[in-house]
Short mmCIF file of C-alpha atoms in Angstrom, two decimals:
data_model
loop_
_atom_site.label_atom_id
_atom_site.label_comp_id
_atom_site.label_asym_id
_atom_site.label_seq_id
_atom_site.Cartn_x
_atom_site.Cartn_y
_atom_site.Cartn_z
CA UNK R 1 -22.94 -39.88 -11.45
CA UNK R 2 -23.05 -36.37 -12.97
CA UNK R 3 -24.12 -34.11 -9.86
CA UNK R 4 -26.26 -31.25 -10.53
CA UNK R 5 -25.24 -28.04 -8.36
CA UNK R 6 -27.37 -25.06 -8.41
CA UNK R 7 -26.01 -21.96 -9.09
CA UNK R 8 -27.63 -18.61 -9.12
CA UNK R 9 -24.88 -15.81 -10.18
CA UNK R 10 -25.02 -17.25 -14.26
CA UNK R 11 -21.48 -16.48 -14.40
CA UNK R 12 -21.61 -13.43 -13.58
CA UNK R 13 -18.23 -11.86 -12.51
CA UNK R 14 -17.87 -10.43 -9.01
CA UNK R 15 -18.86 -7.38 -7.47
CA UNK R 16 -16.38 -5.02 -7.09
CA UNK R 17 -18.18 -4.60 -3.51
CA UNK R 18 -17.62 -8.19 -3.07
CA UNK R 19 -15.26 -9.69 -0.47
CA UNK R 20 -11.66 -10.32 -1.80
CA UNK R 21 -9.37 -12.78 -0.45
CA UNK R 22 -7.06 -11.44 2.07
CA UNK R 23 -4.26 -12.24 -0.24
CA UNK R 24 -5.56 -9.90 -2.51
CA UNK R 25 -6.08 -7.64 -0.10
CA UNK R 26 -3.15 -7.53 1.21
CA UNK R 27 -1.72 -6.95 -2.21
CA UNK R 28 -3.58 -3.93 -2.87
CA UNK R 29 -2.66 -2.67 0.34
CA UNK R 30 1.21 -2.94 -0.26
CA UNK R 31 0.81 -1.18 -3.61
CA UNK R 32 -0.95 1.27 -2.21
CA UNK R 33 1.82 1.94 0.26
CA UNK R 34 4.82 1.98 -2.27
CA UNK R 35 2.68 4.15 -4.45
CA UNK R 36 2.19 6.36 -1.27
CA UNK R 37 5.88 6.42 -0.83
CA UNK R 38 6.43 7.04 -4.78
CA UNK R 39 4.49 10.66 -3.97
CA UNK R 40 6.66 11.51 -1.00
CA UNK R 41 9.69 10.55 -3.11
CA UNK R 42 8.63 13.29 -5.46
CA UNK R 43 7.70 15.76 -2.70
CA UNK R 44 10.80 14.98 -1.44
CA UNK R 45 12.45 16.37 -4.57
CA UNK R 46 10.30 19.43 -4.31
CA UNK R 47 11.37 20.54 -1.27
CA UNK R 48 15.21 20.65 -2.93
CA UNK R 49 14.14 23.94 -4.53
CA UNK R 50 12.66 25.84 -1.24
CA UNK R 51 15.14 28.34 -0.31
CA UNK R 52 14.20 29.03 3.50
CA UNK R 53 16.75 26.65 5.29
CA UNK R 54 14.28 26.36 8.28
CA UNK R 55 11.08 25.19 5.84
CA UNK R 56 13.71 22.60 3.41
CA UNK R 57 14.25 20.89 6.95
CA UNK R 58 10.95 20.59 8.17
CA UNK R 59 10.04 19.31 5.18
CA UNK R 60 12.60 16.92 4.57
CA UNK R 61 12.09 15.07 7.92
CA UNK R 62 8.22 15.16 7.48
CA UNK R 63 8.91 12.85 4.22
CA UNK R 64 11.93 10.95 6.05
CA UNK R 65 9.11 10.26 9.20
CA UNK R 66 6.55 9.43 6.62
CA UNK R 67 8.70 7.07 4.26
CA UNK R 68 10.04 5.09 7.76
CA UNK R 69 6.70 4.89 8.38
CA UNK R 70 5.60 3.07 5.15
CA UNK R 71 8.68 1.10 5.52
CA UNK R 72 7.09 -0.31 8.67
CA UNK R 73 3.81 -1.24 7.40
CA UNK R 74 5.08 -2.70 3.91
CA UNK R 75 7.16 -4.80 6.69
CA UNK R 76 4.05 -5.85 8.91
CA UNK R 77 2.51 -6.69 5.30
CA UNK R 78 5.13 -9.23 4.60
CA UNK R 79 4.80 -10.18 8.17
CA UNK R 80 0.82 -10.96 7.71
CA UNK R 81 1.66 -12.48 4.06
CA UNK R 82 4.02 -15.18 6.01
CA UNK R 83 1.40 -16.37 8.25
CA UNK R 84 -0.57 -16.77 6.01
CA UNK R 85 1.35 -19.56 3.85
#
C-alpha cells in the first residue's frame, strides 16, 4: 500500500547548473531582453546631450536598430511561449 521510492538528492535544492524548464527559460530570456532594452533606453537619453549632429544620428539609429531588434525576439518569445501551452 505505502510505496517506498528511493531518492538520493535528501532534499537538496537544485543546482543552479541544473536544467530549468523551458518555461523558465524562456522567462529569463525575455527579462533579459527588456532589461537589455532598459540600457539602450538610457543610452538613448545620453546621446540627447552630444553636440556633433553627425555622431547624435548615428547614435540614435544604432539604439532605434537595436530596440527593433529586441522587439523582434521578445515577439518570437511569445511566439515559442504559445506553442508551448
Amino acid at each position: 500500500m505505502n510505496e517506498t521510492i528511493n531518492n538520493t538528492d535528501g532534499g537538496a535544492t537544485p543546482s543552479v547548473n541544473a536544467p530549468r524548464p523551458l518555461r523558465l527559460q524562456l522567462g529569463y530570456i525575455s527579462d533579459l531582453a527588456s532589461n537589455i532594452g532598459s540600457m539602450v533606453d538610457v543610452i538613448d537619453m545620453a546621446v540627447r546631450d552630444i553636440d556633433d549632429s553627425r555622431q547624435r544620428n548615428a547614435m540614435a539609429t544604432v539604439c532605434d536598430v537595436v530596440m527593433d531588434k529586441m522587439d523582434d525576439l521578445k515577439r518570437q518569445i511569445n511566439a515559442v511561449r504559445e506553442e508551448l501551452r
